[in-house]
């Protein structure tokens, strides 16, 4: 049976355990040896050599000293900051992982991204189905002329493009390998008859997208369409809607509709086949294996029933704008920020409140913002301020707002929830009039009645005070979360954004677009021209700065030559002056000291006119076509 390799820590722990066992065996043997008569004893040196241990260690242990392992355990006990309960939990987890290392597997979880949650909101969904109704339903586009294309990335650096049709058929897929050259073995066992391409990074680019629509999509669908309009549904990847691609689509009666950003998901099902391949062959999938593995998964997954189910589930065919249920858009809907007592806060706020009380945060679902109840009370004296911060940071990392404590730069899609503004609690109010009504003479019965009223008012006041304290505590916790966000925001504002996202301009408000409309193509063409102008300005700017630097270096080189020539002239003048003085020539008749020429200035380099700043501008003034 094949077992998994031990981790470095497990190997080190195992070696230490074996060494300790050898030392104990040697110590027991030495003690037995000391009970023998002197003439029959082996001696310390011989026993240490037999068991492979250090004789000084053996001597120290025999005299009652401690081993290095025991010393380290005691030292760690003195230095530890964890409580006994926490240490027991960690040891239990360590032993559990060690016992079950052959059955446990590591998997990266993929929770629903925040931007995908916000993209699925009623406004965007309604706009998308209106777009489909106008350009598909109202134009009476046949199911056989309605296509959807999506791409997914897989190891090893491979991208697969799959196109399905609403009549239950598929087109030939396209596989893009990472590489600058094509290798013939990449096409071996091509059971899916996929088109093979390559790119420097293994991703789709504008050039490959144009080749796909010209050489794959159009020839495979043109005869079936017989001159009718074809509809192609694409995601919002920038390589899918270049100017050349949209112009070709418009010229060939192909209507391209762009999904709203973040509303498509990756191709499913291939990961399981890759995992089965790796288990069977005990190695990773290579580029030479991918075509067969992908083809097997493709033929099994994309059947007529599954394709029809996919179009039916998205509401494209049959057209069903109510396919997205209100419960699915619930996470993206705006909620009220003010309500009556009591209100539950989001998970990050609950984490901070737990840190206020020195309570460990118990997170039942780390991928949601549902509030959770803090754990049991722990002795505050055992929690230092640094430990509170560490626990709060660790708990925040398990929530969907983990970016607050991460080192990654803040993005525009990462926001925090609006503050919860709690009003006064709807609790019985104390009878404050009892403080003013204090008669001098009262009977016993009146005193007992008054005592009960005061006790009830005091209890109500206690409840009111506890509720207000809880509201203040929640407000303070919200301020801590907001302060973390503002710190990240301030850092983001002071750092230059390396890549500007044009999709926010092309897809305003995150809505889908008719990509082959004249307004969108004009907008795209203007953006590409602006990008080319910016690149041209950068290129000429680099040339300008290079010429300016070369002129400066040339002036510096000329200045060094002038300085050297002046030094030589000074030395010759000194020699000539000394010779003339020796001959008795008067000082007034001596030659004048040579003067140094002025430092030359760099040659003037004319700044190109194209270096006028090319700003980003606002491209939202183009025609908006639904």
Coordinates of C-alpha atoms in Angstrom, one line a residue:
X1 CA 0.0 0.0 0.0
X2 CA 1.3 3.5 -0.9
X3 CA 1.3 6.0 1.9
X4 CA 1.7 9.7 1.9
X5 CA 5.0 11.2 2.7
X6 CA 5.5 12.5 6.2
X7 CA 5.7 16.2 6.8
X8 CA 9.0 17.9 7.9
X9 CA 7.6 18.4 11.4
X10 CA 6.4 14.8 11.7
X11 CA 9.8 13.5 10.5
X12 CA 11.6 15.7 13.1
X13 CA 9.3 14.6 15.8
X14 CA 9.8 10.9 14.9
X15 CA 13.6 11.3 14.9
X16 CA 13.5 13.0 18.3
X17 CA 11.3 10.2 19.7
X18 CA 13.7 7.5 18.5
X19 CA 16.7 9.4 20.0
X20 CA 14.9 9.7 23.3
X21 CA 14.2 5.9 23.3
X22 CA 17.8 5.1 22.6
X23 CA 19.0 7.4 25.4
X24 CA 16.6 5.7 27.9
X25 CA 17.7 2.2 26.8
X26 CA 21.4 3.3 27.2
X27 CA 20.6 4.8 30.7
X28 CA 18.9 1.5 31.8
X29 CA 21.8 -0.5 30.5
X30 CA 24.4 1.7 32.4
X31 CA 22.4 1.4 35.6
X32 CA 22.4 -2.4 35.3
X33 CA 26.1 -2.3 34.5
X34 CA 26.9 -0.3 37.7
X35 CA 25.3 -3.0 39.7
X36 CA 27.8 -5.5 38.5
X37 CA 31.2 -6.0 40.1
X38 CA 33.9 -3.6 38.9
X39 CA 35.8 -6.4 37.1
X40 CA 32.7 -7.3 35.0
X41 CA 31.5 -3.8 34.1
X42 CA 31.5 -2.6 30.4
X43 CA 32.1 1.0 31.3
X44 CA 30.3 4.2 30.3
X45 CA 32.2 4.8 27.1
X46 CA 31.5 1.3 25.7
X47 CA 27.7 1.4 26.5
X48 CA 27.4 4.9 24.9
X49 CA 29.1 3.6 21.8
X50 CA 26.8 0.5 21.6
X51 CA 23.6 2.6 21.8
X52 CA 24.9 5.5 19.7
X53 CA 24.4 8.2 22.4
X54 CA 26.6 10.9 23.8
X55 CA 28.4 9.8 26.9
X56 CA 28.2 13.2 28.6
X57 CA 24.4 13.1 28.2
X58 CA 24.4 9.6 29.7
X59 CA 26.5 10.8 32.6
X60 CA 24.2 13.8 33.3
X61 CA 21.1 11.6 33.2
X62 CA 22.6 9.0 35.5
X63 CA 23.4 11.7 38.1
X64 CA 19.8 12.9 38.1
X65 CA 19.9 15.6 35.4
X66 CA 17.2 16.2 32.8
X67 CA 17.3 15.3 29.1
X68 CA 17.2 18.0 26.4
X69 CA 13.6 17.0 25.5
X70 CA 12.5 17.4 29.1
X71 CA 14.4 20.7 29.3
X72 CA 12.7 22.0 26.1
X73 CA 9.3 20.9 27.4
X74 CA 9.8 22.8 30.6
X75 CA 11.2 25.8 28.8
X76 CA 8.2 25.9 26.5
X77 CA 5.9 25.6 29.5
X78 CA 7.4 28.6 31.0
X79 CA 7.4 30.6 27.8
X80 CA 3.9 29.5 26.5
X81 CA 1.2 32.1 26.2
X82 CA -1.6 29.6 25.6
X83 CA -3.7 28.3 28.4
X84 CA -3.8 24.6 29.3
X85 CA -7.1 24.2 27.5
X86 CA -5.8 25.7 24.3
X87 CA -2.6 23.6 24.5
X88 CA -4.7 20.5 24.9
X89 CA -6.8 21.4 21.9
X90 CA -3.6 21.9 19.8
X91 CA -2.1 18.7 20.9
X92 CA -5.3 16.8 20.2
X93 CA -5.5 18.3 16.6
X94 CA -1.8 17.4 16.1
X95 CA -2.4 13.8 17.2
X96 CA -5.6 13.5 15.2
X97 CA -3.8 14.6 12.0
X98 CA -1.0 12.2 12.7
X99 CA -3.3 9.2 13.3
X100 CA -5.4 10.0 10.2
X101 CA -2.8 11.3 7.8
X102 CA -3.5 8.5 5.2
X103 CA -7.3 9.3 5.1
X104 CA -7.2 13.1 5.2
X105 CA -6.9 15.2 2.1
X106 CA -6.4 18.9 1.6
X107 CA -8.8 20.9 -0.5
X108 CA -9.1 24.7 -1.2
X109 CA -12.6 25.9 -0.5
X110 CA -14.1 28.3 -3.1
X111 CA -16.8 30.3 -1.4
X112 CA -19.1 32.5 -3.4
X113 CA -17.3 35.7 -4.3
X114 CA -18.6 38.9 -2.9
X115 CA -18.7 40.5 -6.4
X116 CA -20.7 37.6 -7.7
X117 CA -23.2 38.0 -4.9
X118 CA -23.6 41.7 -5.7
X119 CA -23.8 41.0 -9.5
X120 CA -26.9 38.9 -9.0
X121 CA -29.3 41.6 -7.9
X122 CA -32.9 42.3 -9.2
X123 CA -31.9 45.3 -11.3
X124 CA -29.1 43.6 -13.2
X125 CA -31.2 40.4 -13.6
X126 CA -34.2 42.4 -15.0
X127 CA -32.0 44.4 -17.4
X128 CA -30.3 41.2 -18.7
X129 CA -33.6 39.4 -19.5
X130 CA -34.9 42.6 -21.2
X131 CA -31.8 42.5 -23.3
X132 CA -32.4 38.8 -24.2
X133 CA -36.1 39.5 -24.9
X134 CA -35.3 42.3 -27.4
X135 CA -32.5 40.6 -29.3
X136 CA -33.5 36.9 -29.0
X137 CA -37.2 36.5 -28.3
X138 CA -38.6 39.5 -30.2
X139 CA -36.3 38.8 -33.2
X140 CA -37.5 35.2 -33.3
X141 CA -34.1 33.7 -33.1
X142 CA -34.2 29.9 -33.4
X143 CA -32.7 27.7 -30.6
X144 CA -30.4 26.3 -33.2
X145 CA -28.9 29.8 -33.8
X146 CA -28.4 30.7 -30.1
X147 CA -25.0 29.9 -28.7
X148 CA -23.1 30.4 -25.5
X149 CA -19.3 30.3 -25.0
X150 CA -17.4 30.1 -21.8
X151 CA -13.8 29.3 -20.9
X152 CA -12.1 27.7 -17.9
X153 CA -8.5 27.3 -16.8
X154 CA -7.0 24.0 -15.7
X155 CA -3.6 22.7 -14.7
X156 CA -1.1 22.6 -16.3
X157 CA -1.6 26.1 -17.6
X158 CA -4.3 25.2 -20.1
X159 CA -7.5 27.0 -21.0
X160 CA -10.5 25.3 -22.6
X161 CA -13.2 27.2 -24.6
X162 CA -16.5 25.3 -24.9
X163 CA -19.5 26.5 -27.0
X164 CA -22.9 25.0 -26.6
X165 CA -26.1 25.6 -28.6
X166 CA -29.7 25.9 -27.3
X167 CA -30.8 23.0 -29.5
X168 CA -28.6 20.6 -27.4
X169 CA -25.5 20.4 -29.7
X170 CA -22.0 21.6 -29.2
X171 CA -19.3 23.0 -31.4
X172 CA -15.7 21.8 -31.4
X173 CA -14.0 23.0 -28.3
X174 CA -10.7 24.9 -28.3
X175 CA -7.7 24.1 -26.1
X176 CA -5.1 26.8 -25.5
X177 CA -1.7 25.6 -24.1
X178 CA 0.9 27.7 -22.5
X179 CA 4.0 28.0 -24.8
X180 CA 5.6 30.0 -27.5
X181 CA 5.7 27.1 -29.9
X182 CA 3.3 24.2 -30.7
X183 CA 4.3 20.6 -30.0
X184 CA 2.7 17.9 -32.0
X185 CA 2.2 15.6 -29.0
X186 CA -0.3 18.1 -27.5
X187 CA -2.8 16.9 -30.1
X188 CA -2.4 13.2 -29.4
X189 CA -5.6 11.3 -28.4
X190 CA -7.7 14.3 -29.4
X191 CA -11.0 12.3 -29.0
X192 CA -13.1 15.6 -28.7
X193 CA -11.6 16.9 -32.0
X194 CA -10.7 20.1 -30.3
X195 CA -8.9 22.9 -32.0
X196 CA -5.4 23.3 -30.5
X197 CA -3.8 26.7 -30.0
X198 CA -1.1 28.2 -27.8
X199 CA -0.3 31.5 -26.1
X200 CA 2.6 32.8 -24.0
X201 CA 0.6 32.4 -20.7
X202 CA -2.0 29.8 -21.7
X203 CA -4.9 32.3 -21.5
X204 CA -7.2 33.6 -24.1
X205 CA -6.2 36.9 -25.8
X206 CA -7.7 39.1 -28.5
X207 CA -5.8 37.4 -31.3
X208 CA -7.0 33.9 -30.3
X209 CA -10.5 35.1 -29.8
X210 CA -10.6 36.5 -33.4
X211 CA -9.1 33.3 -34.7
X212 CA -11.8 31.3 -32.9
X213 CA -14.7 33.3 -34.2
X214 CA -13.3 33.4 -37.8
X215 CA -12.0 29.8 -38.1
X216 CA -14.2 27.9 -35.6
X217 CA -17.5 29.5 -34.7
X218 CA -18.4 31.1 -38.1
X219 CA -17.6 28.0 -40.3
X220 CA -19.4 25.6 -37.9
X221 CA -22.6 27.7 -37.6
X222 CA -22.9 29.5 -40.9
X223 CA -24.4 26.6 -42.9
X224 CA -27.0 25.8 -40.2
X225 CA -28.0 29.4 -39.9
X226 CA -28.6 29.7 -43.7
X227 CA -28.4 33.5 -43.6
X228 CA -30.4 33.9 -40.4
X229 CA -29.2 36.0 -37.5
X230 CA -27.0 34.1 -35.0
X231 CA -26.8 35.1 -31.3
X232 CA -23.6 34.5 -29.3
X233 CA -23.5 34.9 -25.5
X234 CA -20.1 35.8 -24.1
X235 CA -18.8 36.7 -20.7
X236 CA -17.2 40.1 -19.9
X237 CA -13.6 39.1 -20.5
X238 CA -11.9 41.9 -22.4
X239 CA -10.4 39.5 -25.0
X240 CA -13.9 38.5 -26.1
X241 CA -15.0 41.9 -27.4
X242 CA -12.1 43.5 -29.3
X243 CA -13.0 45.9 -32.1
X244 CA -11.9 43.4 -34.8
X245 CA -14.1 40.7 -33.3
X246 CA -17.2 42.9 -33.0
X247 CA -16.7 44.3 -36.5
X248 CA -16.5 40.8 -37.9
X249 CA -19.6 39.7 -36.0
X250 CA -21.6 42.7 -37.1
X251 CA -20.5 42.1 -40.8
X252 CA -21.6 38.4 -40.6
X253 CA -25.0 38.9 -38.9
X254 CA -23.8 37.7 -35.5
X255 CA -25.3 39.5 -32.5
X256 CA -23.0 39.3 -29.5
X257 CA -24.5 39.8 -26.1
X258 CA -22.3 40.2 -23.0
X259 CA -23.3 38.7 -19.7
X260 CA -23.2 41.1 -16.7
X261 CA -19.7 41.0 -15.1
X262 CA -19.1 38.2 -12.5
X263 CA -22.3 36.3 -13.5
X264 CA -20.7 33.3 -15.2
X265 CA -19.0 30.3 -13.6
X266 CA -16.2 28.0 -14.7
X267 CA -16.5 24.7 -16.5
X268 CA -17.4 22.0 -14.0
X269 CA -16.6 18.3 -14.0
X270 CA -13.1 18.2 -15.3
X271 CA -11.4 18.5 -11.9
X272 CA -12.8 15.1 -10.9
X273 CA -11.4 13.5 -14.0
X274 CA -8.0 15.1 -13.4
X275 CA -8.0 13.8 -9.8
X276 CA -8.9 10.3 -11.0
X277 CA -6.1 10.4 -13.5
X278 CA -3.6 11.5 -10.9
X279 CA -4.7 8.7 -8.5
X280 CA -4.5 6.1 -11.2
X281 CA -1.1 7.1 -12.7
X282 CA 0.4 8.5 -9.5
X283 CA 1.5 11.7 -11.3
X284 CA 0.2 15.0 -12.4
X285 CA -1.6 15.6 -15.7
X286 CA 0.9 16.9 -18.3
X287 CA 0.1 18.8 -21.5
X288 CA 0.4 15.6 -23.5
X289 CA -2.3 14.0 -21.3
X290 CA -4.7 16.9 -21.1
X291 CA -6.3 16.4 -24.5
X292 CA -7.4 12.9 -23.7
X293 CA -8.5 13.7 -20.1
X294 CA -10.4 16.8 -21.3
X295 CA -12.0 14.9 -24.3
X296 CA -13.2 12.2 -22.0
X297 CA -14.8 14.7 -19.6
X298 CA -16.2 16.8 -22.4
X299 CA -18.0 13.9 -24.1
X300 CA -19.4 12.7 -20.9
X301 CA -20.5 16.1 -19.5
X302 CA -21.9 17.8 -22.6
X303 CA -24.8 15.6 -23.6
X304 CA -28.0 16.8 -25.2
X305 CA -29.9 16.6 -21.8
X306 CA -27.2 18.6 -19.9
X307 CA -27.0 21.3 -22.5
X308 CA -30.7 21.8 -22.7
X309 CA -30.8 21.8 -18.9
X310 CA -28.2 24.5 -18.8
X311 CA -30.1 26.8 -21.2
X312 CA -33.3 26.0 -19.2
X313 CA -31.6 26.8 -15.9
X314 CA -30.4 30.2 -17.1
X315 CA -33.8 31.1 -18.6
X316 CA -32.5 31.7 -22.1
X317 CA -34.4 28.9 -23.8
X318 CA -37.2 28.5 -23.1
X319 CA -37.3 32.2 -22.2
X320 CA -38.1 32.5 -18.5
X321 CA -37.3 35.8 -16.8
X322 CA -38.6 34.4 -13.5
X323 CA -36.0 31.6 -13.4
X324 CA -34.0 33.6 -10.9
X325 CA -36.0 33.4 -7.7
X326 CA -36.1 36.3 -5.2
X327 CA -34.3 34.2 -2.6
X328 CA -31.3 34.0 -4.9
X329 CA -31.0 37.8 -5.1
X330 CA -31.6 38.3 -1.4
X331 CA -27.9 38.6 -0.5
X332 CA -27.5 41.5 -2.8
X333 CA -30.5 43.5 -1.7
X334 CA -30.0 46.6 0.4
X335 CA -31.3 46.2 4.0
X336 CA -32.3 48.6 6.6
X337 CA -29.7 50.2 8.8
X338 CA -32.0 51.3 11.6
X339 CA -34.3 49.2 13.7
X340 CA -35.6 48.5 17.2
X341 CA -33.9 46.6 20.0
X342 CA -32.4 44.1 19.7
X343 CA -30.4 43.9 16.5
X344 CA -27.7 41.4 15.6
X345 CA -24.5 42.7 14.1
X346 CA -22.5 41.2 11.3
X347 CA -19.7 38.6 11.9
X348 CA -16.7 41.1 11.9
X349 CA -18.5 43.3 14.5
X350 CA -19.2 40.3 16.6
X351 CA -15.6 39.3 16.4
X352 CA -14.5 42.7 17.9
X353 CA -17.2 42.5 20.6
X354 CA -15.9 39.1 21.5
X355 CA -12.4 40.5 21.8
X356 CA -13.8 43.2 24.2
X357 CA -15.1 40.5 26.5
X358 CA -12.0 38.2 26.1
X359 CA -14.2 35.6 24.5
X360 CA -13.0 33.2 21.8
X361 CA -15.0 33.6 18.6
X362 CA -17.0 30.5 17.6
X363 CA -17.6 30.6 13.9
X364 CA -20.1 28.1 12.5
X365 CA -19.9 29.3 8.9
X366 CA -16.8 31.4 8.1
X367 CA -18.0 32.2 4.6
X368 CA -21.1 34.2 5.6
X369 CA -21.7 37.4 7.5
X370 CA -24.4 35.8 9.7
X371 CA -23.9 36.8 13.4
X372 CA -22.6 34.3 15.8
X373 CA -22.7 34.0 19.5
X374 CA -19.4 34.4 21.3
X375 CA -18.0 31.6 23.3
X376 CA -18.0 31.1 27.0
X377 CA -16.5 33.7 29.3
X378 CA -12.7 33.2 30.0
X379 CA -10.7 34.7 32.8
X380 CA -9.6 38.2 31.5
X381 CA -6.4 38.0 33.5
X382 CA -5.1 35.2 31.2
X383 CA -5.5 37.4 28.1
X384 CA -2.9 40.0 27.4
X385 CA -3.6 42.9 25.0
X386 CA -1.4 41.3 22.3
X387 CA -3.3 38.0 22.7
X388 CA -6.6 39.8 22.3
X389 CA -5.3 41.3 19.1
X390 CA -4.1 38.0 17.8
X391 CA -7.4 36.2 18.5
X392 CA -9.4 39.0 16.9
X393 CA -7.2 39.0 13.8
X394 CA -7.4 35.2 13.6
X395 CA -11.2 35.4 13.9
X396 CA -11.5 38.1 11.3
X397 CA -9.5 36.0 8.8
X398 CA -12.4 33.4 9.0
X399 CA -15.1 35.9 8.0
X400 CA -15.9 37.2 4.5
X401 CA -14.2 40.5 5.5
X402 CA -10.8 38.9 5.8
X403 CA -9.3 41.5 3.6
X404 CA -9.4 43.9 6.5
X405 CA -6.4 42.1 8.1
X406 CA -4.7 40.8 4.9
X407 CA -1.7 42.3 3.2
X408 CA -3.3 42.4 -0.2
X409 CA -4.2 45.8 -1.6
X410 CA -7.8 47.0 -1.2
X411 CA -10.0 46.8 -4.3
X412 CA -13.1 48.8 -5.2
X413 CA -15.3 45.6 -4.9
X414 CA -14.3 45.1 -1.3
X415 CA -16.6 47.1 1.0
X416 CA -17.9 46.9 4.6
X417 CA -21.5 46.7 5.7
X418 CA -23.4 49.9 6.6
X419 CA -23.5 50.6 10.4
X420 CA -26.4 49.3 12.4
X421 CA -28.0 52.3 14.1
X422 CA -29.9 51.0 17.1
X423 CA -32.6 53.1 18.7
X424 CA -33.7 53.0 22.3
X425 CA -34.8 49.6 23.5
X426 CA -38.5 48.9 23.7
X427 CA -38.3 47.9 27.4
X428 CA -40.5 49.0 30.3
X429 CA -39.2 52.3 31.6
X430 CA -38.7 52.9 35.4
X431 CA -41.2 55.0 37.4
X432 CA -39.0 58.0 38.0
X433 CA -41.8 59.7 39.9
X434 CA -41.0 57.6 42.9
X435 CA -37.8 59.6 43.4
X436 CA -39.9 62.8 44.1
X437 CA -42.7 61.2 46.0
X438 CA -41.3 60.6 49.4
X439 CA -43.9 61.1 52.2
X440 CA -42.8 61.6 55.7
X441 CA -45.2 59.3 57.6
X442 CA -45.9 55.9 56.0
X443 CA -47.4 52.7 57.4
X444 CA -45.7 49.4 57.2
X445 CA -48.0 48.3 54.3
X446 CA -47.1 51.6 52.4
X447 CA -43.4 51.0 53.0
X448 CA -43.7 47.4 51.7
X449 CA -45.6 48.6 48.6
X450 CA -43.1 51.4 48.0
X451 CA -40.2 49.0 48.4
X452 CA -41.7 46.7 45.7
X453 CA -42.2 49.6 43.4
X454 CA -38.7 50.8 43.9
X455 CA -37.3 47.3 43.4
X456 CA -39.3 47.0 40.1
X457 CA -38.1 50.4 38.9
X458 CA -34.5 49.5 39.8
X459 CA -34.8 46.2 37.8
X460 CA -36.2 48.1 34.8
X461 CA -33.4 50.7 35.1
X462 CA -30.8 47.8 35.2
X463 CA -32.3 46.3 32.0
X464 CA -32.3 49.8 30.3
X465 CA -28.7 50.3 31.4
X466 CA -27.6 46.9 30.1
X467 CA -29.3 47.5 26.8
X468 CA -27.7 50.9 26.3
X469 CA -24.3 49.5 27.2
X470 CA -24.8 46.8 24.6
X471 CA -25.7 49.4 22.0
X472 CA -22.6 51.5 22.9
X473 CA -20.4 48.4 22.8
X474 CA -21.7 47.5 19.3
X475 CA -21.1 51.0 18.1
X476 CA -17.6 50.9 19.4
X477 CA -17.0 47.6 17.7
X478 CA -18.4 49.0 14.4
X479 CA -15.9 51.9 14.8
X480 CA -13.0 49.4 15.1
X481 CA -14.1 47.6 11.9
X482 CA -14.6 51.0 10.0
X483 CA -11.2 52.1 11.2
X484 CA -9.6 49.0 9.8
X485 CA -11.4 49.6 6.5
X486 CA -10.3 53.3 6.4
X487 CA -6.7 52.3 7.1
X488 CA -6.8 49.9 4.1
X489 CA -8.6 52.6 2.0
X490 CA -6.0 55.2 2.9
X491 CA -3.2 52.8 1.9
X492 CA -5.0 52.2 -1.4
X493 CA -5.4 55.9 -2.1
X494 CA -1.6 56.5 -1.6
X495 CA -0.6 53.6 -3.9
X496 CA -0.9 53.9 -7.7
X497 CA -3.2 51.4 -9.3
X498 CA -1.2 49.3 -11.7
X499 CA -4.0 48.3 -14.0
X500 CA -7.1 50.4 -14.8
X501 CA -10.2 48.4 -15.4
X502 CA -12.1 49.5 -18.5
X503 CA -14.9 47.0 -18.0
X504 CA -16.5 49.3 -15.4
X505 CA -16.8 51.9 -18.2
X506 CA -18.0 49.5 -20.8
X507 CA -20.5 47.7 -18.5
X508 CA -21.9 50.6 -16.4
X509 CA -23.7 49.5 -13.2
X510 CA -22.6 45.9 -13.9
X511 CA -25.3 45.3 -16.5
X512 CA -25.1 43.2 -19.7
X513 CA -24.5 44.9 -23.0
X514 CA -25.3 44.4 -26.7
X515 CA -21.7 44.2 -27.8
X516 CA -22.3 44.4 -31.6
X517 CA -24.4 47.6 -31.3
X518 CA -22.9 50.6 -33.1
X519 CA -22.7 52.6 -29.8
X520 CA -20.8 50.0 -27.9
X521 CA -18.4 49.4 -30.8
X522 CA -17.7 53.1 -31.1
X523 CA -17.1 53.3 -27.4
X524 CA -14.7 50.3 -27.6
X525 CA -12.9 51.8 -30.6
X526 CA -12.5 55.1 -28.7
X527 CA -11.0 53.3 -25.7
X528 CA -8.6 51.3 -27.9
X529 CA -7.5 54.5 -29.7
X530 CA -6.9 56.2 -26.3
X531 CA -4.9 53.2 -25.2
X532 CA -2.8 53.2 -28.3
X533 CA -2.2 57.0 -28.0
X534 CA -1.1 56.5 -24.4
X535 CA 1.3 53.7 -25.4
X536 CA 2.6 55.9 -28.3
X537 CA 3.1 58.7 -25.9
X538 CA 5.0 56.4 -23.5
X539 CA 7.1 55.1 -26.3
X540 CA 8.1 58.6 -27.6
X541 CA 8.5 59.8 -24.0
X542 CA 11.0 57.0 -23.4
X543 CA 12.8 58.0 -26.6
X544 CA 12.8 61.6 -25.5
X545 CA 14.2 60.8 -22.0
X546 CA 16.8 58.5 -23.6
X547 CA 18.0 61.2 -26.0
X548 CA 18.1 63.7 -23.1
X549 CA 20.1 61.3 -21.0
X550 CA 22.5 60.6 -24.0
X551 CA 22.9 64.4 -24.5
X552 CA 23.7 64.8 -20.8
X553 CA 26.2 61.9 -20.9
X554 CA 27.8 63.4 -24.0
X555 CA 28.2 66.8 -22.3
X556 CA 29.7 65.1 -19.3
X557 CA 32.2 63.2 -21.4
X558 CA 33.2 66.4 -23.2
X559 CA 33.6 68.1 -19.8
X560 CA 35.9 65.3 -18.6
X561 CA 38.1 65.8 -21.8
X562 CA 38.2 69.5 -21.2
X563 CA 39.3 69.0 -17.6
X564 CA 42.0 66.5 -18.6
X565 CA 43.3 68.9 -21.3
X566 CA 43.4 71.7 -18.7
X567 CA 45.3 69.6 -16.3
X568 CA 47.9 68.8 -18.9
X569 CA 48.2 72.4 -19.9
X570 CA 48.7 73.4 -16.2
X571 CA 51.5 70.8 -15.8
X572 CA 53.2 72.0 -19.0
X573 CA 52.8 75.6 -17.8
X574 CA 54.4 74.8 -14.4
X575 CA 57.4 73.1 -16.1
X576 CA 57.9 76.0 -18.6
X577 CA 57.5 78.6 -15.8
X578 CA 60.1 76.8 -13.6
X579 CA 62.5 76.7 -16.6
X580 CA 62.1 80.4 -17.3
X581 CA 62.6 81.4 -13.7
X582 CA 65.8 79.3 -13.6
X583 CA 67.0 81.3 -16.6
X584 CA 66.4 84.6 -14.8
X585 CA 63.3 85.7 -16.7
X586 CA 61.3 88.3 -14.8
X587 CA 57.9 87.4 -13.4
X588 CA 56.1 89.9 -15.5
X589 CA 57.5 88.3 -18.6
X590 CA 56.4 84.8 -17.6
X591 CA 53.5 83.2 -19.6
X592 CA 50.0 83.5 -18.2
X593 CA 48.3 80.5 -16.5
X594 CA 46.1 78.6 -18.9
X595 CA 42.4 79.2 -18.4
X596 CA 39.9 76.3 -18.4
X597 CA 37.0 76.4 -20.9
X598 CA 33.5 76.7 -19.7
X599 CA 31.5 73.5 -19.0
X600 CA 29.5 72.6 -22.1
X601 CA 25.7 72.4 -21.8
X602 CA 23.8 69.3 -23.0
X603 CA 22.4 69.6 -26.5
X604 CA 18.8 70.7 -26.6
X605 CA 16.3 67.9 -27.2
X606 CA 12.9 68.9 -28.4
X607 CA 10.0 67.5 -26.5
X608 CA 7.5 65.7 -28.8
X609 CA 4.1 67.2 -28.9
X610 CA 2.5 63.8 -28.3
X611 CA 3.8 63.9 -24.7
X612 CA 0.8 65.9 -23.7
X613 CA -0.9 63.9 -21.0
X614 CA -3.3 61.3 -22.2
X615 CA -5.9 61.1 -19.5
X616 CA -8.4 58.3 -18.8
X617 CA -11.4 60.5 -19.1
X618 CA -15.0 59.3 -18.7
X619 CA -16.1 57.1 -21.5
X620 CA -19.6 56.9 -20.3
X621 CA -20.8 59.6 -22.8
X622 CA -21.1 57.1 -25.6
X623 CA -24.4 55.8 -26.9
X624 CA -26.0 53.4 -24.5
X625 CA -27.7 50.7 -26.5
X626 CA -29.9 48.1 -24.8

